[in-house]
XYZ file of N, CA and C in Angstrom:
426
model
N -47.328 88.803 8.734
C -47.521 87.465 8.228
C -46.075 87.154 7.235
N -45.704 88.235 6.464
C -44.996 87.666 5.760
C -43.570 87.311 6.431
N -43.168 87.786 7.386
C -42.344 87.241 8.488
C -42.224 86.162 8.833
N -43.620 85.402 9.407
C -44.007 84.171 10.073
C -43.763 83.372 8.834
N -43.830 83.637 7.517
C -44.168 82.789 6.153
C -42.586 82.755 6.117
N -41.942 83.507 6.432
C -40.212 83.698 5.624
C -39.791 82.750 6.882
N -40.198 83.227 8.196
C -39.536 82.021 9.463
C -39.981 80.652 9.248
N -41.324 80.509 8.445
C -41.600 78.876 7.961
C -40.926 78.628 6.906
N -40.482 79.378 5.877
C -39.946 78.686 4.945
C -38.719 79.000 5.210
N -38.123 79.485 6.264
C -36.592 79.070 6.404
C -36.680 77.508 7.610
N -37.823 77.543 8.592
C -37.481 76.270 9.536
C -37.768 75.310 8.369
N -38.620 75.401 7.366
C -38.679 74.186 6.739
C -37.181 73.719 5.639
N -36.677 75.069 4.975
C -35.362 74.727 4.654
C -34.251 74.159 5.730
N -34.453 74.608 6.860
C -33.739 74.021 7.668
C -33.828 72.494 7.839
N -35.270 72.013 8.038
C -35.580 71.206 8.466
C -35.067 69.909 7.423
N -34.840 70.733 5.779
C -34.931 69.741 4.709
C -33.178 70.005 4.632
N -32.264 70.584 5.226
C -30.982 70.569 5.073
C -30.837 69.747 6.313
N -31.272 69.830 7.637
C -31.015 68.508 8.251
C -31.433 67.067 8.023
N -32.382 66.919 7.687
C -32.912 65.428 6.564
C -31.863 65.016 5.731
N -31.352 66.197 4.613
C -30.422 65.795 3.794
C -28.936 65.182 4.780
N -28.899 65.861 5.896
C -27.526 65.337 6.342
C -27.805 64.005 7.490
N -28.791 64.186 7.703
C -29.417 62.986 8.011
C -28.930 61.780 7.116
N -29.616 61.751 6.341
C -29.456 60.998 5.121
C -28.168 60.473 5.010
N -27.456 61.587 5.111
C -26.149 61.706 4.176
C -25.151 60.801 5.286
N -25.258 61.219 6.558
C -24.834 60.254 7.766
C -25.059 58.904 7.713
N -26.638 58.206 7.417
C -27.013 57.147 7.188
C -26.256 56.785 6.240
N -26.221 56.891 4.554
C -25.642 56.680 4.064
C -24.036 56.446 4.151
N -22.885 57.404 4.703
C -22.013 57.131 5.378
C -21.984 56.099 6.325
N -22.899 56.108 7.333
C -22.667 55.051 8.374
C -23.020 53.410 7.704
N -23.861 53.579 6.434
C -23.958 52.445 5.905
C -22.911 52.083 4.815
N -22.729 52.967 4.239
C -21.182 52.484 3.276
C -20.103 52.092 4.589
N -19.510 52.615 5.220
C -18.724 52.471 6.485
C -19.354 50.647 7.156
N -20.689 50.369 7.394
C -20.774 49.144 7.504
C -20.814 48.459 6.406
N -21.269 48.852 5.407
C -21.205 47.674 3.873
C -19.125 47.584 4.220
N -18.568 48.238 4.067
C -16.999 48.309 3.519
C -16.626 47.057 4.654
N -17.333 47.599 6.011
C -16.721 46.371 7.132
C -17.261 45.346 6.639
N -18.548 44.995 6.365
C -19.252 43.780 5.765
C -18.111 43.046 5.326
N -18.069 44.081 3.654
C -16.846 43.102 2.914
C -15.506 43.037 2.852
N -15.128 43.780 4.164
C -13.532 43.137 4.348
C -13.921 41.698 5.324
N -14.886 41.876 6.151
C -14.918 40.516 6.977
C -15.491 39.543 5.977
N -16.211 39.743 4.978
C -16.445 38.230 3.776
C -15.481 37.956 3.082
N -14.355 39.327 2.941
C -13.094 38.960 1.775
C -12.270 37.874 2.892
N -12.387 38.277 4.009
C -11.306 37.598 5.121
C -11.872 36.096 5.259
N -12.950 36.277 5.323
C -13.715 35.011 5.496
C -13.785 33.763 3.948
N -14.074 34.805 3.088
C -13.424 33.616 1.834
C -12.183 33.286 1.891
N -10.942 34.152 2.001
C -9.676 34.266 2.079
C -9.442 33.061 3.025
N -9.839 32.588 4.178
C -9.613 31.348 5.205
C -10.567 30.513 4.520
N -11.894 30.553 3.769
C -11.926 29.350 3.122
C -11.092 28.667 2.085
N -10.578 29.753 1.362
C -9.949 29.333 0.173
C -8.431 28.311 0.646
N -7.984 28.836 1.567
C -6.825 28.483 2.584
C -6.933 27.191 2.871
N -8.171 27.071 3.891
C -8.559 25.664 4.374
C -9.127 24.476 3.061
N -9.848 25.057 1.830
C -10.042 24.372 0.766
C -8.684 23.815 0.455
N -7.647 24.590 -0.034
C -6.490 24.092 -0.490
C -5.499 23.171 0.885
N -5.702 23.644 2.125
C -5.010 22.787 3.098
C -6.175 21.104 2.973
N -7.210 21.094 2.843
C -8.205 19.962 2.589
C -7.800 19.334 1.238
N -7.420 19.807 0.206
C -6.917 19.417 -1.202
C -5.869 18.718 -1.099
N -4.771 19.570 -0.438
C -3.227 18.686 0.071
C -3.463 17.329 1.002
N -4.574 17.764 1.703
C -4.793 16.003 2.588
C -5.337 15.025 1.847
N -5.969 15.796 1.091
C -6.627 14.557 -0.158
C -5.884 13.808 -0.655
N -4.772 14.572 -1.736
C -4.030 13.892 -2.217
C -3.110 13.125 -1.258
N -2.915 13.363 -0.136
C -1.917 12.608 0.712
C -3.003 11.348 0.799
N -3.945 11.312 1.183
C -4.903 10.284 1.371
C -5.004 9.302 0.162
N -5.136 9.881 -0.550
C -5.460 8.803 -1.980
C -4.419 8.387 -2.495
N -2.827 9.075 -2.423
C -1.259 8.453 -2.256
C -1.722 7.369 -1.553
N -1.855 7.563 -0.135
C -1.852 6.354 0.579
C -2.790 5.219 0.187
N -3.752 5.925 -0.253
C -5.013 4.640 -0.537
C -4.565 3.838 -1.865
N -3.545 4.555 -2.733
C -2.917 3.673 -3.852
C -1.677 2.711 -3.196
N -1.102 3.359 -2.464
C -0.095 2.316 -1.775
C -0.711 1.462 -1.216
N -1.467 1.658 -0.496
C -2.514 0.357 0.301
C -3.195 -0.688 -0.753
N -3.380 -0.139 -1.697
C -3.716 -0.901 -3.004
C -3.073 -1.553 -3.329
N -1.605 -1.134 -3.724
C -0.525 -2.155 -4.155
C -0.097 -2.986 -3.255
N -0.021 -3.034 -1.942
C 0.203 -3.268 -1.147
C -0.956 -4.764 -0.978
N -2.161 -4.412 -1.251
C -2.869 -5.385 -1.170
C -2.850 -6.415 -2.078
N -2.752 -5.992 -3.433
C -2.310 -6.940 -4.317
C -1.163 -7.478 -4.397
N -0.217 -7.089 -3.671
C 1.150 -8.090 -3.061
C 0.753 -8.763 -2.393
N -0.159 -8.910 -1.417
C -0.082 -9.778 -0.471
C -1.189 -11.026 -1.233
N -2.177 -10.346 -1.522
C -2.893 -11.104 -2.463
C -2.150 -12.020 -3.266
N -1.540 -11.695 -4.218
C -0.479 -12.230 -5.042
C 0.530 -13.397 -4.004
N 1.226 -12.949 -2.735
C 1.741 -13.358 -2.160
C 1.056 -14.953 -1.589
N -0.773 -14.821 -1.424
C -1.051 -15.581 -1.052
C -1.089 -16.652 -2.135
N -1.240 -16.402 -3.339
C -1.939 -17.065 -4.468
C -0.225 -18.213 -4.665
N 0.837 -17.401 -4.259
C 1.876 -18.001 -4.665
C 2.325 -19.047 -3.800
N 1.970 -18.714 -2.165
C 1.914 -19.492 -1.091
C 1.249 -21.030 -1.618
N 0.082 -20.804 -2.061
C -0.932 -21.894 -1.950
C -0.256 -22.720 -3.075
N 0.396 -21.752 -4.439
C 0.917 -22.763 -5.592
C 1.614 -23.839 -5.075
N 2.752 -22.808 -4.234
C 3.936 -23.616 -3.659
C 3.696 -24.801 -2.646
N 3.059 -24.718 -1.753
C 2.373 -25.719 -0.921
C 1.962 -26.930 -1.903
N 1.066 -26.320 -2.892
C 0.582 -27.814 -3.869
C 1.834 -28.109 -4.573
N 2.542 -27.620 -5.299
C 3.785 -28.111 -5.976
C 4.771 -29.173 -4.638
N 4.769 -28.590 -3.627
C 5.538 -29.252 -2.329
C 4.773 -30.349 -2.259
N 3.456 -30.838 -2.067
C 2.300 -31.612 -1.706
C 3.013 -32.472 -2.825
N 3.113 -32.226 -4.230
C 3.249 -32.666 -5.196
C 4.432 -33.799 -5.273
N 5.316 -32.791 -4.922
C 7.228 -33.113 -4.740
C 7.469 -34.315 -3.782
N 6.410 -34.179 -2.479
C 6.709 -35.010 -1.494
C 6.141 -36.502 -2.164
N 5.002 -36.204 -2.655
C 4.045 -37.696 -3.037
C 4.903 -38.050 -4.041
N 5.850 -37.547 -5.186
C 6.660 -38.468 -5.927
C 7.476 -38.385 -5.011
N 8.353 -38.085 -4.174
C 9.316 -38.554 -3.259
C 8.873 -39.760 -2.852
N 7.626 -40.201 -1.899
C 7.690 -41.086 -1.602
C 6.709 -42.158 -2.552
N 6.427 -42.119 -3.573
C 6.487 -42.989 -4.585
C 7.949 -43.385 -5.228
N 8.782 -42.487 -5.501
C 10.189 -43.227 -5.820
C 10.891 -43.974 -4.862
N 10.457 -43.422 -3.488
C 10.976 -44.538 -2.299
C 10.667 -45.618 -1.857
N 9.638 -45.863 -2.438
C 8.193 -47.028 -2.843
C 9.234 -47.653 -3.900
N 9.124 -47.269 -4.980
C 10.019 -48.116 -6.222
C 11.376 -48.605 -6.132
N 12.266 -47.506 -5.112
C 13.612 -48.158 -4.713
C 13.756 -48.566 -3.879
N 12.428 -49.242 -2.540
C 13.314 -50.187 -1.705
C 13.481 -51.157 -2.056
N 13.051 -51.953 -2.945
C 13.831 -53.438 -3.877
C 14.922 -53.372 -3.757
N 15.247 -52.379 -4.533
C 16.632 -51.977 -5.035
C 17.450 -51.960 -3.719
N 17.145 -51.016 -2.828
C 17.737 -50.909 -1.502
C 18.364 -51.312 -0.854
N 17.465 -52.473 -0.647
C 17.140 -53.856 -0.154
C 18.243 -54.573 -0.685
N 18.458 -55.213 -1.918
C 19.235 -55.844 -2.612
C 20.745 -55.018 -2.533
N 20.501 -53.920 -2.862
C 22.316 -53.032 -2.520
C 22.431 -53.262 -0.858
N 21.904 -53.429 -0.245
C 21.826 -53.388 1.129
C 23.067 -54.699 1.381
N 21.892 -55.784 0.753
C 22.209 -57.237 0.760
C 23.838 -57.491 0.147
N 23.899 -56.635 -1.248
C 25.105 -56.995 -1.589
C 26.154 -56.208 -1.093
N 26.155 -55.091 -0.333
C 26.711 -54.475 0.807
C 27.673 -55.332 1.499
N 26.483 -55.966 2.498
C 26.603 -56.619 3.491
C 27.360 -57.724 3.164
N 27.392 -58.350 1.759
C 28.177 -59.578 1.275
C 29.596 -58.973 1.187
N 29.753 -58.068 0.708
C 31.016 -57.201 0.490
C 31.548 -57.359 1.166
N 31.406 -56.703 2.444
C 32.066 -56.469 3.666
C 32.263 -57.806 4.259
N 31.379 -58.887 4.357
C 31.324 -60.112 4.730
C 32.623 -61.054 3.988
N 32.856 -60.723 2.263
C 33.766 -61.554 1.645
C 35.168 -60.867 1.741
N 34.952 -59.373 2.306
C 36.463 -58.460 2.293
C 37.048 -59.058 3.789
N 35.857 -59.226 4.886
C 36.735 -59.979 5.864
C 37.088 -61.144 5.799
N 36.708 -62.018 5.045
C 37.032 -63.603 4.598
C 38.268 -63.622 3.755
N 38.316 -62.364 3.077
C 39.571 -62.798 1.787
C 40.793 -61.385 2.115
N 40.203 -60.858 2.823
C 40.926 -60.048 2.822
C 41.312 -58.931 1.868
N 42.040 -57.446 2.194
C 41.729 -56.641 1.321
C 42.387 -56.736 0.020
N 43.514 -57.438 0.006
C 43.969 -57.308 -1.392
C 43.467 -57.976 -2.040
N 43.021 -59.408 -1.799
C 42.266 -60.452 -2.826
C 40.784 -59.417 -3.353
N 40.870 -59.078 -2.292
C 39.308 -57.986 -2.996
C 39.419 -56.795 -4.392
N 40.852 -56.685 -3.918
C 40.974 -55.327 -4.832
C 41.179 -56.227 -6.117
N 42.163 -57.495 -6.189
C 42.319 -57.850 -7.178
C 40.979 -58.330 -7.937
N 40.015 -58.769 -6.949
C 38.790 -59.126 -7.816
C 38.163 -58.085 -8.336
N 37.818 -56.764 -7.637
C 37.355 -55.695 -8.355
C 38.009 -55.074 -9.751
N 39.478 -54.956 -9.705
C 40.308 -54.792 -10.972
C 39.863 -56.005 -11.703
N 39.647 -57.217 -11.748
C 39.448 -58.306 -12.525
C 37.776 -57.895 -13.274
N 37.065 -57.950 -12.416
C 35.687 -57.347 -12.732
C 35.657 -56.247 -13.482
N 36.729 -55.393 -13.388
C 36.361 -53.573 -13.937
C 36.948 -53.714 -15.485
N 38.196 -54.809 -15.487
C 38.698 -55.336 -16.933
C 37.315 -56.103 -17.653
N 36.754 -56.955 -16.881
C 35.903 -57.662 -17.420
C 34.496 -56.759 -18.185
N 34.185 -55.942 -17.281
C 32.992 -54.917 -18.102
C 33.448 -54.061 -18.635
N 34.832 -53.784 -19.274
C 35.343 -52.993 -20.034
C 35.522 -53.667 -21.648
């Protein structure tokens, strides 16, 4: 009986040792798996950080382009405003020109009449007589 008890106790110890060994192997396996998971997570985190940096750089470029486009839009808006103002000024200047031409028309007709008379007189009197008359008129006006 004692031998049977010793044999049972021995088996119980062997079984306990095997259970501890299996538990240690399981812990080792879990530790290895955990380390692999940590490595994979770390790699994923590094990749995510790199992608974040890349996206931040792209965002910065897009923001700079947006600011440039806004400045160009403001320039275009200013150019449209300047164009409208200049077109209005041109319209006013043309109106003034038409008005001035209308006011000038009678004087121009008179000048054309006198020019015609001058050429007519020049033809009649000859050049030397016209020059003498012109000098005489200049002396009178002085």
